[in-house]
PDB file of C-alpha atoms in Angstrom:
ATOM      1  CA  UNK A   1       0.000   0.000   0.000  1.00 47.00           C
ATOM      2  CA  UNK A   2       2.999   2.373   0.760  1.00 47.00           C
ATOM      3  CA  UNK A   3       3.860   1.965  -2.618  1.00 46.00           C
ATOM      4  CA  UNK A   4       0.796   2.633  -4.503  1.00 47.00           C
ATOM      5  CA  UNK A   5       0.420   6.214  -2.284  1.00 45.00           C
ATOM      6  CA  UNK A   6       4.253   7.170  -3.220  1.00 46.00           C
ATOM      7  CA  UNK A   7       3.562   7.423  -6.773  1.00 47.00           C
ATOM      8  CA  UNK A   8      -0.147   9.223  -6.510  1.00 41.00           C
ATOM      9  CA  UNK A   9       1.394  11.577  -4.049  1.00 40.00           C
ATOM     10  CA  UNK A  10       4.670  12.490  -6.388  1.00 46.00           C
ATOM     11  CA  UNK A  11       2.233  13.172  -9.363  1.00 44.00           C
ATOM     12  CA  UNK A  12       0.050  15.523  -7.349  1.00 39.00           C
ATOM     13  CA  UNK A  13       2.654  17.614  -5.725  1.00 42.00           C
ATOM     14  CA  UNK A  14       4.380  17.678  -9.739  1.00 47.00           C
ATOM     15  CA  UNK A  15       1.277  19.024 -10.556  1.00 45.00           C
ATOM     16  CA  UNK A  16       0.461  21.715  -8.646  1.00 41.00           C
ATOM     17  CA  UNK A  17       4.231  22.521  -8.871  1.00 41.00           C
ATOM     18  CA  UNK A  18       3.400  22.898 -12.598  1.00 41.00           C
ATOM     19  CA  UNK A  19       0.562  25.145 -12.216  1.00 39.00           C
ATOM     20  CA  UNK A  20       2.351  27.612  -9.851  1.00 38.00           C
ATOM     21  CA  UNK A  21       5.037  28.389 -12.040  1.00 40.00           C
ATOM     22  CA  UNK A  22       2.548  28.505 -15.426  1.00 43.00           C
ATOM     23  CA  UNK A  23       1.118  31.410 -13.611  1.00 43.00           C
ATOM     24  CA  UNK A  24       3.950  32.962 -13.903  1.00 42.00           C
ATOM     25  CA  UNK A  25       3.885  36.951 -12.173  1.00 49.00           C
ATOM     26  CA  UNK A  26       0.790  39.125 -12.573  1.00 53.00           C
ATOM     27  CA  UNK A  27       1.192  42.848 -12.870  1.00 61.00           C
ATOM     28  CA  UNK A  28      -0.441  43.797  -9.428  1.00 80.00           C
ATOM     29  CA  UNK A  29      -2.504  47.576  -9.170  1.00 95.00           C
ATOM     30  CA  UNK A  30      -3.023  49.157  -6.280  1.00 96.00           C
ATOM     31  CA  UNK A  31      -6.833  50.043  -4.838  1.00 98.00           C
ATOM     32  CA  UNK A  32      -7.182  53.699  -3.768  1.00 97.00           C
ATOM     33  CA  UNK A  33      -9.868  55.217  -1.000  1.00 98.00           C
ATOM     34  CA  UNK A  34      -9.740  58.654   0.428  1.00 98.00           C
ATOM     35  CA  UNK A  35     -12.072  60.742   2.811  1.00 98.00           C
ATOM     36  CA  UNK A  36     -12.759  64.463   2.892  1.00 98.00           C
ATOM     37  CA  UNK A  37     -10.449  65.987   5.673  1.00 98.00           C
ATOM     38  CA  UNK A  38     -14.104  67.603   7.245  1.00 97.00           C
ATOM     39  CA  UNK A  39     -14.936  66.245  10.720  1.00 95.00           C
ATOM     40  CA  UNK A  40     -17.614  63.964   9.155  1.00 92.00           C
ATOM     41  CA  UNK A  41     -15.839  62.479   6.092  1.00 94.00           C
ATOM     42  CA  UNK A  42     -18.911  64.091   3.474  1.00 96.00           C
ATOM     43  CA  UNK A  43     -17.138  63.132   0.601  1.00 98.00           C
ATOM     44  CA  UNK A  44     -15.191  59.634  -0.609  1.00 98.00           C
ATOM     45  CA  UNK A  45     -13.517  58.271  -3.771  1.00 98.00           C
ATOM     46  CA  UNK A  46     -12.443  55.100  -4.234  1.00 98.00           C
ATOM     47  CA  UNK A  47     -10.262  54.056  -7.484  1.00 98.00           C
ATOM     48  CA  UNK A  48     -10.444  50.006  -8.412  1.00 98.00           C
ATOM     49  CA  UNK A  49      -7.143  48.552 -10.113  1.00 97.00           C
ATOM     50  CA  UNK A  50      -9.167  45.524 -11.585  1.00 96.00           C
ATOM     51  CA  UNK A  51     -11.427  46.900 -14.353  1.00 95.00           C
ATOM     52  CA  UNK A  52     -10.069  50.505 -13.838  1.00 97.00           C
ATOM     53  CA  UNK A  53     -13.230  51.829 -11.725  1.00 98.00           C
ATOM     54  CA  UNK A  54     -13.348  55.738 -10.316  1.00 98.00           C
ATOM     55  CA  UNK A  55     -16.530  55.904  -7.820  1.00 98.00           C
ATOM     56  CA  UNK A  56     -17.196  59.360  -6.020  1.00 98.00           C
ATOM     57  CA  UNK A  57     -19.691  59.341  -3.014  1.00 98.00           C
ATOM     58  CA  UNK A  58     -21.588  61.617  -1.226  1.00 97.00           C
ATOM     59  CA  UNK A  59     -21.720  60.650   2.450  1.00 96.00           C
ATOM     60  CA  UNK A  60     -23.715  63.104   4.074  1.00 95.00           C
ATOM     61  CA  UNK A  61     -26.460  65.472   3.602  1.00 94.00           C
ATOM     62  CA  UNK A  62     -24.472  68.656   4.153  1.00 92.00           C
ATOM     63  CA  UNK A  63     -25.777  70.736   1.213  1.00 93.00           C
ATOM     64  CA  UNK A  64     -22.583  69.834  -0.196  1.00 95.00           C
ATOM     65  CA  UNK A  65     -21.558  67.857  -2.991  1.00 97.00           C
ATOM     66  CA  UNK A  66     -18.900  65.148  -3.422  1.00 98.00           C
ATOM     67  CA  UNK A  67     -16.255  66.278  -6.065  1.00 98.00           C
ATOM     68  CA  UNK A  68     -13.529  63.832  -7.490  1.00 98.00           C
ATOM     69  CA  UNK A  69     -10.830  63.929  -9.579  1.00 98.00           C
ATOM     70  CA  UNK A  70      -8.289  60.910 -11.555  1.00 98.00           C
ATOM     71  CA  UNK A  71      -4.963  62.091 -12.893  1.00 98.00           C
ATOM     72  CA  UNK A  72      -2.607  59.872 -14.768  1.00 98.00           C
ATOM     73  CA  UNK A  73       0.323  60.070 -17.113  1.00 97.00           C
ATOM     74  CA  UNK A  74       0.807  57.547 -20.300  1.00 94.00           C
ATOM     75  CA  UNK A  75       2.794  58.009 -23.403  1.00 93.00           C
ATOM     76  CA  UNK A  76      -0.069  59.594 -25.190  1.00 92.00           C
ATOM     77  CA  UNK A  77      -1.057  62.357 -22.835  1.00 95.00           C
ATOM     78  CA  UNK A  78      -1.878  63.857 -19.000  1.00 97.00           C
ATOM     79  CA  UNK A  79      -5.228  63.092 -18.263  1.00 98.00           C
ATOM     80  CA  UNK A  80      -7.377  64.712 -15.383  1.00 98.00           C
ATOM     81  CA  UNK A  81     -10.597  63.418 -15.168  1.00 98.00           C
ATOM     82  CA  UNK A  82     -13.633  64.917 -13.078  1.00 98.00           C
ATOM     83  CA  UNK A  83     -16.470  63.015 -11.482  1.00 98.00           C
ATOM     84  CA  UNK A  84     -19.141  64.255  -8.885  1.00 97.00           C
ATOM     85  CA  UNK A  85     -21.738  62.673  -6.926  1.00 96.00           C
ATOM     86  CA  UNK A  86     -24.592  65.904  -7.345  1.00 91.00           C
ATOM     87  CA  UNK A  87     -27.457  63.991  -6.374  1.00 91.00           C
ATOM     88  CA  UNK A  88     -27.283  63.739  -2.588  1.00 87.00           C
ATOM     89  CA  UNK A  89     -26.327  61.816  -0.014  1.00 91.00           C
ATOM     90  CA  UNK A  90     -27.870  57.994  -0.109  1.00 84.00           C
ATOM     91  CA  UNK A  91     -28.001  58.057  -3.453  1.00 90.00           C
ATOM     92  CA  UNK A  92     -26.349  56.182  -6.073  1.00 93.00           C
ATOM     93  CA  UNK A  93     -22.347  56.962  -6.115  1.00 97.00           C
ATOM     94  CA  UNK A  94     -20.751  58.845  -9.284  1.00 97.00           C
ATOM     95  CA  UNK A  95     -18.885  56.213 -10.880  1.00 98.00           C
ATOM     96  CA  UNK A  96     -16.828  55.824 -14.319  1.00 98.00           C
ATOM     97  CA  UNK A  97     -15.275  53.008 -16.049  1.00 98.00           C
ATOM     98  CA  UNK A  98     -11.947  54.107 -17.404  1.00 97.00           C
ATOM     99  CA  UNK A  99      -9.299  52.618 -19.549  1.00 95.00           C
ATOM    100  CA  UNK A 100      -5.735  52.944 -18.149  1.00 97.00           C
ATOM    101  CA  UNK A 101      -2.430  51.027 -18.689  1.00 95.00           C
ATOM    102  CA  UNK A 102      -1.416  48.371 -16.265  1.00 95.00           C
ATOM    103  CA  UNK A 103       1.119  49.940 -13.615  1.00 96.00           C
ATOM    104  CA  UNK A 104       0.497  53.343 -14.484  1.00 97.00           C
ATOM    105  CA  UNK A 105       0.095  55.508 -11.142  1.00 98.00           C
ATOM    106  CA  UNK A 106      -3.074  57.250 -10.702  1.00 98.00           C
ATOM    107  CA  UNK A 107      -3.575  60.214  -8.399  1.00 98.00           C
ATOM    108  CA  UNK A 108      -7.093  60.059  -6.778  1.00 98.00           C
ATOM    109  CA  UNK A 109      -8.501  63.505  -5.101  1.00 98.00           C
ATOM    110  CA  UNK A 110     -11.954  64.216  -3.593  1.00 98.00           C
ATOM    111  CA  UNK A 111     -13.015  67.607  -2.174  1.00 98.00           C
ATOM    112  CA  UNK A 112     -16.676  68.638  -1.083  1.00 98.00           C
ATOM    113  CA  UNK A 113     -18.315  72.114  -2.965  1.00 97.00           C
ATOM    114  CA  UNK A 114     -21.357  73.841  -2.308  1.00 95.00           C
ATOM    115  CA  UNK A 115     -22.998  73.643  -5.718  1.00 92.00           C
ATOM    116  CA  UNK A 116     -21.501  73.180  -9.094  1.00 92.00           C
ATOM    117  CA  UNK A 117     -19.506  76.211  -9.352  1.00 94.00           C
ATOM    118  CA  UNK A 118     -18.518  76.285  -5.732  1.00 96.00           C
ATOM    119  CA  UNK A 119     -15.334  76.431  -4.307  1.00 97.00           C
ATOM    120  CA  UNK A 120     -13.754  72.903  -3.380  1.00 97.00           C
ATOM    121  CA  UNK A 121     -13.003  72.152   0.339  1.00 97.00           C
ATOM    122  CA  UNK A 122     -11.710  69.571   2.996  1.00 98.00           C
ATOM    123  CA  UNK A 123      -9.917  68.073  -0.312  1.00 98.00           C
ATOM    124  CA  UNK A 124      -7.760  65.190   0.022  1.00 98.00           C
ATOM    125  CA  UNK A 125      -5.253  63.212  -2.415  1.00 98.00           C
ATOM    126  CA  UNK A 126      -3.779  59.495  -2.517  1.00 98.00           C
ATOM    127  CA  UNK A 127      -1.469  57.499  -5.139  1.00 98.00           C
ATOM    128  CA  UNK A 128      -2.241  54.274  -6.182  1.00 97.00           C
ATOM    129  CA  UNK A 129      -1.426  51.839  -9.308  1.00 97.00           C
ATOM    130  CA  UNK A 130      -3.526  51.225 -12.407  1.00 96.00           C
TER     131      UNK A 130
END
């Protein structure tokens, strides 16, 4: 009986050795979240590596509004993308798909305004990878 489990043992642990190093690496991003600085965290955005998703949310009902931001760097251009959450809080999040290199480093800021021309406050900014 010894014998017979050897064998089935060797040819499991070959195979699994086989499929970890078929993997082989995968480029890893890096999920981003950030707050407001206010004393109530109104405003949040939240950046996805896997599928490249920018979601802005309105926390509290303030009379403000959440206001985000995305900035990247590729070879083609510098890209600053804008996203708000307008509708109030407890409401659907803002949220955008976007298409952006693996390993690029995105720059994720959220401020709160008071209306769509107001001026942005209690803003906040984090790094992360694409």
């Amino acid at each position: 009986m010894t014998l017979r489990v050897k064998p089935v043992m060797g040819a499991l642990l070959a195979g699994a050795t086989a499929v970890l190093f078929a993997a082989g690496p995968a480029a890893a991003g890096t999920d981003v979240y950030v707050d407001t600085t206010d004393p109530f965290n109104g405003g949040a955005a939240g950046f996805v590596a896997e599928g490249e998703i920018f979601t802005v949310c309105d926390n509290r009902a303030d009379g403000m509004r959440a206001s985000g931001h995305i900035g990247w760097l590729d070879s083609k251009a510098s890209h600053w993308v804008p996203l708000e959450d307008a509708d109030g809080a407890g409401n659907a999040c803002g949220r955008k798909n976007l298409s952006i290199g693996e390993g690029i480093t995105v720059t994720v800021e959220i401020c709160l305004k008071d209306g769509a021309n107001g001026t942005p406050k209690y803003c906040a900014t984090k790094r992360g990878k694409a």
